[in-house]
Coordinates of C-alpha atoms in Angstrom, one line a residue:
X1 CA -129.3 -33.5 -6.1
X2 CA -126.3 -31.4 -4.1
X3 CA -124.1 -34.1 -5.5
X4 CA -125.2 -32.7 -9.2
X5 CA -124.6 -29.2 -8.4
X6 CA -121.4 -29.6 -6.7
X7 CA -120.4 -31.9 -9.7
X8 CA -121.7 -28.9 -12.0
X9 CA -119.7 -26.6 -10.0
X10 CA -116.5 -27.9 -10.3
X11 CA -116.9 -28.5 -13.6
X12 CA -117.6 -25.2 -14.6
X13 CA -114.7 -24.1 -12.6
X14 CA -112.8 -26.4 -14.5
X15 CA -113.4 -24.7 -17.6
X16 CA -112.5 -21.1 -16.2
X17 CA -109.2 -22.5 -15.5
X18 CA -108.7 -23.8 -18.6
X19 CA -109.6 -20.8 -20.2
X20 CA -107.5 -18.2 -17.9
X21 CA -104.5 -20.4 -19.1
X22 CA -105.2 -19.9 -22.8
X23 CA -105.5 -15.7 -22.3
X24 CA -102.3 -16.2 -20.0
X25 CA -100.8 -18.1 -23.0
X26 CA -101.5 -15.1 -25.3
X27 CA -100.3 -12.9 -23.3
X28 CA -96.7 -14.2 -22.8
X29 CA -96.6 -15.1 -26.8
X30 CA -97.6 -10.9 -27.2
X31 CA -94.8 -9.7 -25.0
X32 CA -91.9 -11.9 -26.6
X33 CA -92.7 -10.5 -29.9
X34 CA -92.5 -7.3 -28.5
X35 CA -89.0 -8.3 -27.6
X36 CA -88.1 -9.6 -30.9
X37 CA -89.3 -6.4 -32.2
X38 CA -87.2 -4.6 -29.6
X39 CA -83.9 -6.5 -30.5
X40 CA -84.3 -6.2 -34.0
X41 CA -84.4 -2.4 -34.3
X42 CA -81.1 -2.2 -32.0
X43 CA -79.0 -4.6 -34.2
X44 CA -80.3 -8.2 -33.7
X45 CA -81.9 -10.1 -37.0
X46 CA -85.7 -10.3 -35.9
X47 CA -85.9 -13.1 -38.4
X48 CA -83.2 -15.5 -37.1
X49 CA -82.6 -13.9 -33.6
X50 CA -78.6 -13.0 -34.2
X51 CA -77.1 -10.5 -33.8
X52 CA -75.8 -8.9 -36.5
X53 CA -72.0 -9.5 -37.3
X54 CA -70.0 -6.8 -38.5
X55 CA -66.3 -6.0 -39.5
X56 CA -63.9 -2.6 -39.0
X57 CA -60.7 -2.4 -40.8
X58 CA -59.3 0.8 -39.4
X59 CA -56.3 2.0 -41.4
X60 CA -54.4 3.1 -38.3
X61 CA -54.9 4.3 -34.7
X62 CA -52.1 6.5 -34.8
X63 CA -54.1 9.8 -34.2
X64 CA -56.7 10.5 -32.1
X65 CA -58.8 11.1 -34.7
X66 CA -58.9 7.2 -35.4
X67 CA -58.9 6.5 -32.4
X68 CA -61.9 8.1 -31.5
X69 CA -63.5 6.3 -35.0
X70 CA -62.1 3.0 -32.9
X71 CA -64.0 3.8 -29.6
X72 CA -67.0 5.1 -31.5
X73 CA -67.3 2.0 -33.2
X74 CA -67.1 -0.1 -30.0
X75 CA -69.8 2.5 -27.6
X76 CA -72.6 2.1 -30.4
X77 CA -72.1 -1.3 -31.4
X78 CA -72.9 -2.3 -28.0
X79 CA -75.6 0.5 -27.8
X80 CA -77.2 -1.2 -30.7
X81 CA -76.2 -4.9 -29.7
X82 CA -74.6 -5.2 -32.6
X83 CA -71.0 -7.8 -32.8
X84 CA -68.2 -5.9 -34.1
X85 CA -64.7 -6.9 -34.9
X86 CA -62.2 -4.2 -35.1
X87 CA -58.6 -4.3 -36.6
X88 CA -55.9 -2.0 -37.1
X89 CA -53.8 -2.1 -40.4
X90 CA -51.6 0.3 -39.3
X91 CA -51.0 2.1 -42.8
X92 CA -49.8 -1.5 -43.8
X93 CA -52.1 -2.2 -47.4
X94 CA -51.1 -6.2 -46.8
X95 CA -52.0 -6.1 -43.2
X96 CA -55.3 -4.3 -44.0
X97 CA -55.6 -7.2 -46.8
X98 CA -55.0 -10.1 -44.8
X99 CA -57.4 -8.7 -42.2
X100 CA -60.2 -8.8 -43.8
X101 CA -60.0 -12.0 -45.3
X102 CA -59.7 -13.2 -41.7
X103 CA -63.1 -11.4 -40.7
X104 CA -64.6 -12.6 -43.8
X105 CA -63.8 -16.0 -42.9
X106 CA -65.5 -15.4 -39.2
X107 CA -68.8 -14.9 -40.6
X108 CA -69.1 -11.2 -41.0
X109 CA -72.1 -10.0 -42.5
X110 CA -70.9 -6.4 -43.7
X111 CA -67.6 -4.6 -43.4
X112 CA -67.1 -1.1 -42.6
X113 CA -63.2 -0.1 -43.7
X114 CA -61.7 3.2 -43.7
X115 CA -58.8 2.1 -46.7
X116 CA -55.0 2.7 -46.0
X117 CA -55.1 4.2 -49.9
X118 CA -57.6 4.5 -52.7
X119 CA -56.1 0.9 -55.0
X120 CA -55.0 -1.3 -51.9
X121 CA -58.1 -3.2 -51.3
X122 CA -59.6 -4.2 -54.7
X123 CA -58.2 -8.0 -53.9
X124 CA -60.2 -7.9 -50.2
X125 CA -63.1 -6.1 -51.9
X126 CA -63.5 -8.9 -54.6
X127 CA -63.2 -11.5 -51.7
X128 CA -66.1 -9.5 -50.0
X129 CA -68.0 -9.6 -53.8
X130 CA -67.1 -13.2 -53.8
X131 CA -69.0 -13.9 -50.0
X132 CA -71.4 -11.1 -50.8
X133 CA -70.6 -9.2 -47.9
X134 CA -71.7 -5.4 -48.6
X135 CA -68.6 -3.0 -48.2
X136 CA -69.1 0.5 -46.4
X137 CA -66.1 2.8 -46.9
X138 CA -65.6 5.6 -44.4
X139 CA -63.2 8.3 -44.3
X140 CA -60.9 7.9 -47.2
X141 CA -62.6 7.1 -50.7
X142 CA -61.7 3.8 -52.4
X143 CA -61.5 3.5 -56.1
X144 CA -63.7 0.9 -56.3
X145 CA -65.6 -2.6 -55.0
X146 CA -67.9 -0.8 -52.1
X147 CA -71.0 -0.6 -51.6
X148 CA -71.6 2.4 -50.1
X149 CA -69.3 5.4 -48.6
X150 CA -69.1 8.0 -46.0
X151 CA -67.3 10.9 -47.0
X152 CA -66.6 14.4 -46.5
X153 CA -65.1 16.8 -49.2
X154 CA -61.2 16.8 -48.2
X155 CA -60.5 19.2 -51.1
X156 CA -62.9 21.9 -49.5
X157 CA -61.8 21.0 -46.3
X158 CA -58.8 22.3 -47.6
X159 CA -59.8 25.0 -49.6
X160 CA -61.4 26.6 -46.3
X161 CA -58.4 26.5 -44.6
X162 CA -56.1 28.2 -47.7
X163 CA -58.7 30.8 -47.9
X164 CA -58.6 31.9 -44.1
X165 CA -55.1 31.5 -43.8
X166 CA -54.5 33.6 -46.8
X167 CA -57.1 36.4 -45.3
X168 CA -54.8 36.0 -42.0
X169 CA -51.8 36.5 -44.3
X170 CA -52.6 40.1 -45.6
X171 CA -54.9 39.0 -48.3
X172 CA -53.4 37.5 -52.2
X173 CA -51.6 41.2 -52.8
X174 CA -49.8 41.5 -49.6
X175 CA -49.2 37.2 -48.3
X176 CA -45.4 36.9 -48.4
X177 CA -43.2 34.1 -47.5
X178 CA -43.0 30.0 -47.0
X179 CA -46.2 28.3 -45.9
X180 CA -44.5 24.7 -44.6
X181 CA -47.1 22.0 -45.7
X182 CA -47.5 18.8 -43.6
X183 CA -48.5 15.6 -44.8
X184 CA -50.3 12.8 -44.4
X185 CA -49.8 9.4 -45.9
X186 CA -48.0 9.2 -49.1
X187 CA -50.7 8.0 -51.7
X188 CA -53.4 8.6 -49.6
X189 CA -56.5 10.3 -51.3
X190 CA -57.4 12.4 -48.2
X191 CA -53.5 13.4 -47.6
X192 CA -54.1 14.4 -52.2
X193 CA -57.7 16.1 -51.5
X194 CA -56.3 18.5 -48.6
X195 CA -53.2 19.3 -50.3
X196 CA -55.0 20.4 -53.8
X197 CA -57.3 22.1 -52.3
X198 CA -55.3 24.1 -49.5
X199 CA -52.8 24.8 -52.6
X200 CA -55.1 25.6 -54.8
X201 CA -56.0 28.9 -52.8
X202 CA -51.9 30.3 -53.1
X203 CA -52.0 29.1 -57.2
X204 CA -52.0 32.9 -58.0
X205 CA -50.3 34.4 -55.0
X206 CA -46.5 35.5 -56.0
X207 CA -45.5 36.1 -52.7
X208 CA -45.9 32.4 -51.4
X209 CA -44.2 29.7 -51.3
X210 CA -45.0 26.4 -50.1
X211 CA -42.4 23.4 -48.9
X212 CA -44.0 20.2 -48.3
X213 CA -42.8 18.0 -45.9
X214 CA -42.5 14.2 -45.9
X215 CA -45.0 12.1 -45.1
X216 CA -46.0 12.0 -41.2
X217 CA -48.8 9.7 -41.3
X218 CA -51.3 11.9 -39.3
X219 CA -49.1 11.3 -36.8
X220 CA -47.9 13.7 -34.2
X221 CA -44.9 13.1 -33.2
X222 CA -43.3 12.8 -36.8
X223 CA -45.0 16.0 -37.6
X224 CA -42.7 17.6 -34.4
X225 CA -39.6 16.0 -36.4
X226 CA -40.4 17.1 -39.6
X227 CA -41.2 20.8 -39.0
X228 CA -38.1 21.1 -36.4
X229 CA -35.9 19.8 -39.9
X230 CA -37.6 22.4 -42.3
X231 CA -37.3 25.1 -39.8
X232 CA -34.1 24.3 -39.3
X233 CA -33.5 24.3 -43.6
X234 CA -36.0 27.2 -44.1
X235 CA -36.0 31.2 -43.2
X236 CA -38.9 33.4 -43.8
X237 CA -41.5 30.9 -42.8
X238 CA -44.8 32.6 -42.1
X239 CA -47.3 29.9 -41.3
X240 CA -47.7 26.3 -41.5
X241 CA -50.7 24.1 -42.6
X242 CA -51.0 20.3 -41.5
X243 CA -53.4 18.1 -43.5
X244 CA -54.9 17.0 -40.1
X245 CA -55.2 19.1 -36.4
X246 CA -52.6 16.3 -34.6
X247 CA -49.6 17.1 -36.5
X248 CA -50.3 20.7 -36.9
X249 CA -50.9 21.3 -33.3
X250 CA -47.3 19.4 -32.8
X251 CA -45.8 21.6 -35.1
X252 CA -47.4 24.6 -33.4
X253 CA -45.6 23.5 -30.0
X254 CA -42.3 23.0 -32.0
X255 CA -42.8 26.7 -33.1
X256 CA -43.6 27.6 -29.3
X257 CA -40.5 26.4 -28.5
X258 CA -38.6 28.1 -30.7
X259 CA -40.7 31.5 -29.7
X260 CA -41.8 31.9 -33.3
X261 CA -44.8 33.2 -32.0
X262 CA -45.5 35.0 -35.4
X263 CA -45.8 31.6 -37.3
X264 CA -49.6 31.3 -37.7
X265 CA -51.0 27.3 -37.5
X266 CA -53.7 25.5 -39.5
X267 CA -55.1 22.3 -39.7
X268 CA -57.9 20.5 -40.9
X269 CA -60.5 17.8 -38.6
X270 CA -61.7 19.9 -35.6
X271 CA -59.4 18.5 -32.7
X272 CA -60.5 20.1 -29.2
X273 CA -57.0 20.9 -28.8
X274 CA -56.7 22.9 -31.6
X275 CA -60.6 24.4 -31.3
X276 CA -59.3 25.5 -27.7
X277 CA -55.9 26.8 -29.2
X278 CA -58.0 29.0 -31.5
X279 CA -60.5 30.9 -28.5
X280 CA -56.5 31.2 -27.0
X281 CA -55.5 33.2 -30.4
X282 CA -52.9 30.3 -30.9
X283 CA -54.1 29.0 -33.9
X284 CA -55.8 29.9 -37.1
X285 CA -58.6 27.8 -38.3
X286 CA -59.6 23.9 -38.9
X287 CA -62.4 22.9 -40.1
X288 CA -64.9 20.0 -39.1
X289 CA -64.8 16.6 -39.8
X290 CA -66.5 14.6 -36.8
X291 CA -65.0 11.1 -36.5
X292 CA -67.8 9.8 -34.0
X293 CA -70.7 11.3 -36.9
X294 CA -68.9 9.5 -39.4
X295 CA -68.8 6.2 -37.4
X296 CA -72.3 5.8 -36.3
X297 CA -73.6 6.5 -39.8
X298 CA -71.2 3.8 -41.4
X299 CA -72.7 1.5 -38.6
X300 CA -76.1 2.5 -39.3
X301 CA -75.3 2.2 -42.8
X302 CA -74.1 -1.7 -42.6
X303 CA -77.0 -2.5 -40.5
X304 CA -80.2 -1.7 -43.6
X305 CA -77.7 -3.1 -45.7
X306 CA -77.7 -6.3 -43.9
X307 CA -81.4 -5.9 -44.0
X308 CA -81.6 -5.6 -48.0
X309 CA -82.4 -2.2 -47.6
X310 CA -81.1 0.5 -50.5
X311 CA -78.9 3.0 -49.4
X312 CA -77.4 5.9 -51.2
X313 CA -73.7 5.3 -52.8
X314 CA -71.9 8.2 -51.3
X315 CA -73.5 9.9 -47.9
X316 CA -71.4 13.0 -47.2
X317 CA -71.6 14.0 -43.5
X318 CA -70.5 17.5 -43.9
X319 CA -67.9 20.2 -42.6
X320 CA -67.3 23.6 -41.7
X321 CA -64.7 26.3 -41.1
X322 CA -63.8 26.7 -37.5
X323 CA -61.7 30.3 -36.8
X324 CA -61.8 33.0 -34.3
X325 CA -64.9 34.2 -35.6
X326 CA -67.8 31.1 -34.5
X327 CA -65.2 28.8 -31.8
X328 CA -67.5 29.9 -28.9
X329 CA -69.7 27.6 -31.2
X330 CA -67.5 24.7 -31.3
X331 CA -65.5 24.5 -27.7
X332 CA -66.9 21.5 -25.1
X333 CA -65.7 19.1 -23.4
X334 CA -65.2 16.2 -26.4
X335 CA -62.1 15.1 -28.4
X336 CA -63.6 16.7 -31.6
X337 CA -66.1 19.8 -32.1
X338 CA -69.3 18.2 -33.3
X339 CA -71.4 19.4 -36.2
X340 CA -73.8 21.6 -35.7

């Protein structure tokens, strides 16, 4: 008889063990699908556990404004564990070209390009088409063949700018003198959009005059060569307007050095330096135009498009005129005042 219950006994306990490994079983199962879940809202496919693969043709890094775009792109692609490839075409349209086809070829699932000019990547955009990679443009417009773009309105960027520096001038009855332009990339549509719309604002006024420059590529240091040559060829010049921060802010040294302390500075993009140089009363006005803002909503962008999600065809990201009035707004400790 003790045999039977002893036999009983382990029998039963047996059973328990069993059945403690089933709810242990279930249990595990639960918390790897809460992982999957996990990854899959921070960049990795739920549905074939990858991560997803995207592509950054950046048309230059020769501004800090790109650059920041560049190190943007890197902090939350890794944030979201998302595998990004990033290349710069350094204002060259066959560089930008060949690029892409290279990225295509690596598997890319979506690709994020800010475009050295409006026409230059129709033959990489049909190649995308072709692989049916989804194309997010950021930054500068393309004429056609994306998907989806991230824009702000250069030509009220530019606008803005006009209008304050004209207030700063004496208003449209009193502004006298030459107002040197500075200029992006030749055949750029953002270099186009803030030169229409800053001139746009001095159509009417008799008293200005505006001398472009050449083109400086956003870039610093040939905006310090060009304005030294057209000070140099020009008297009379009362203020100077550079179609982004970087080059205007070089200018303004140029005029620092030269002690024309009455030449009054402009520029469009928000650049710390220049937001500081305003609280210091060394500079008139930018306006915003966030690079890092712009990034993580082209990368958030790619991702529901991966997805099969539907997402709008242009998504501005806004702007706003920075002056002496709201900078206690705008100064910190970043490379570009952030939208409010």
């Amino acid at each position: 008889m003790k045999r039977k219950v002893v036999s009983m006994l382990m029998c039963l306990a047996l059973i328990g063990t069993m059945l403690m490994g089933c709810s242990s079983g279930g249990s595990e199962e639960t918390t790897d699908d809460a992982k999957t879940e996990d990854a899959g809202e921070s960049g990795e496919d739920s549905s074939e556990g990858e991560t997803y693969k995207i592509g950054f043709s950046q048309a230059t890094v020769a501004s800090p404004f790109y650059t920041t775009m560049v190190d943007t792109a890197q902090a939350y692609a890794e944030e979201l564990g998302v595998d990004i490839q990033i290349v710069s075409a350094d204002e060259d349209v066959t560089k930008q070209t060949n690029d892409i086809n290279d990225m295509i070829q690596s598997g890319i699932q979506c690709l994020i390009v800010n475009p050295v000019n409006s026409e230059g990547c129709a033959t990489a955009f049909a190649a995308c088409a072709d692989a049916g990679i989804p194309v997010v443009t950021v930054d500068r417009l393309a004429a056609d063949g994306f998907t989806a773009a991230i824009v702000r309105d250069n030509e009220e960027m530019g606008r803005m700018v006009g209008e304050c520096l004209l207030e700063e001038l004496g208003g449209a009855d009193k502004a006298s003198g030459k107002i040197l332009e500075i200029q992006g990339t030749a055949g750029d549509q953002v270099m186009m959009a803030r030169r229409d719309g800053f001139e746009s604002v001095f159509e009417d006024v008799a008293g200005i005059e505006i001398v472009q420059s050449v083109n400086c590529d956003y870039a610093r240091a040939k905006a310090v060569a060009a304005t030294q040559d057209l000070l140099q060829a020009n008297s009379g010049v009362v203020a100077i307007y550079g179609h982004n921060d970087d080059m205007a802010v070089g200018a303004a040294q140029v005029c620092a050095e030269k002690e024309l302390f009455d030449v009054k500075v402009c520029g469009v993009d928000g650049l710390m330096e220049a937001v500081k140089m305003i609280e210091d009363g060394k500079y008139v006005c930018t306006t915003m135009n966030d690079p890092a803002t712009e990034l993580r909503v082209a990368i958030d962008t790619a991702i529901k498009l991966i997805k099969g999600e539907d997402v709008e065809k242009e998504v501005d990201a806004g702007t706003g005129l920075i002056s002496a009035e709201n900078v206690a707004d705008y100064v910190g400790d970043g490379d570009f005042a952030e939208m409010k």
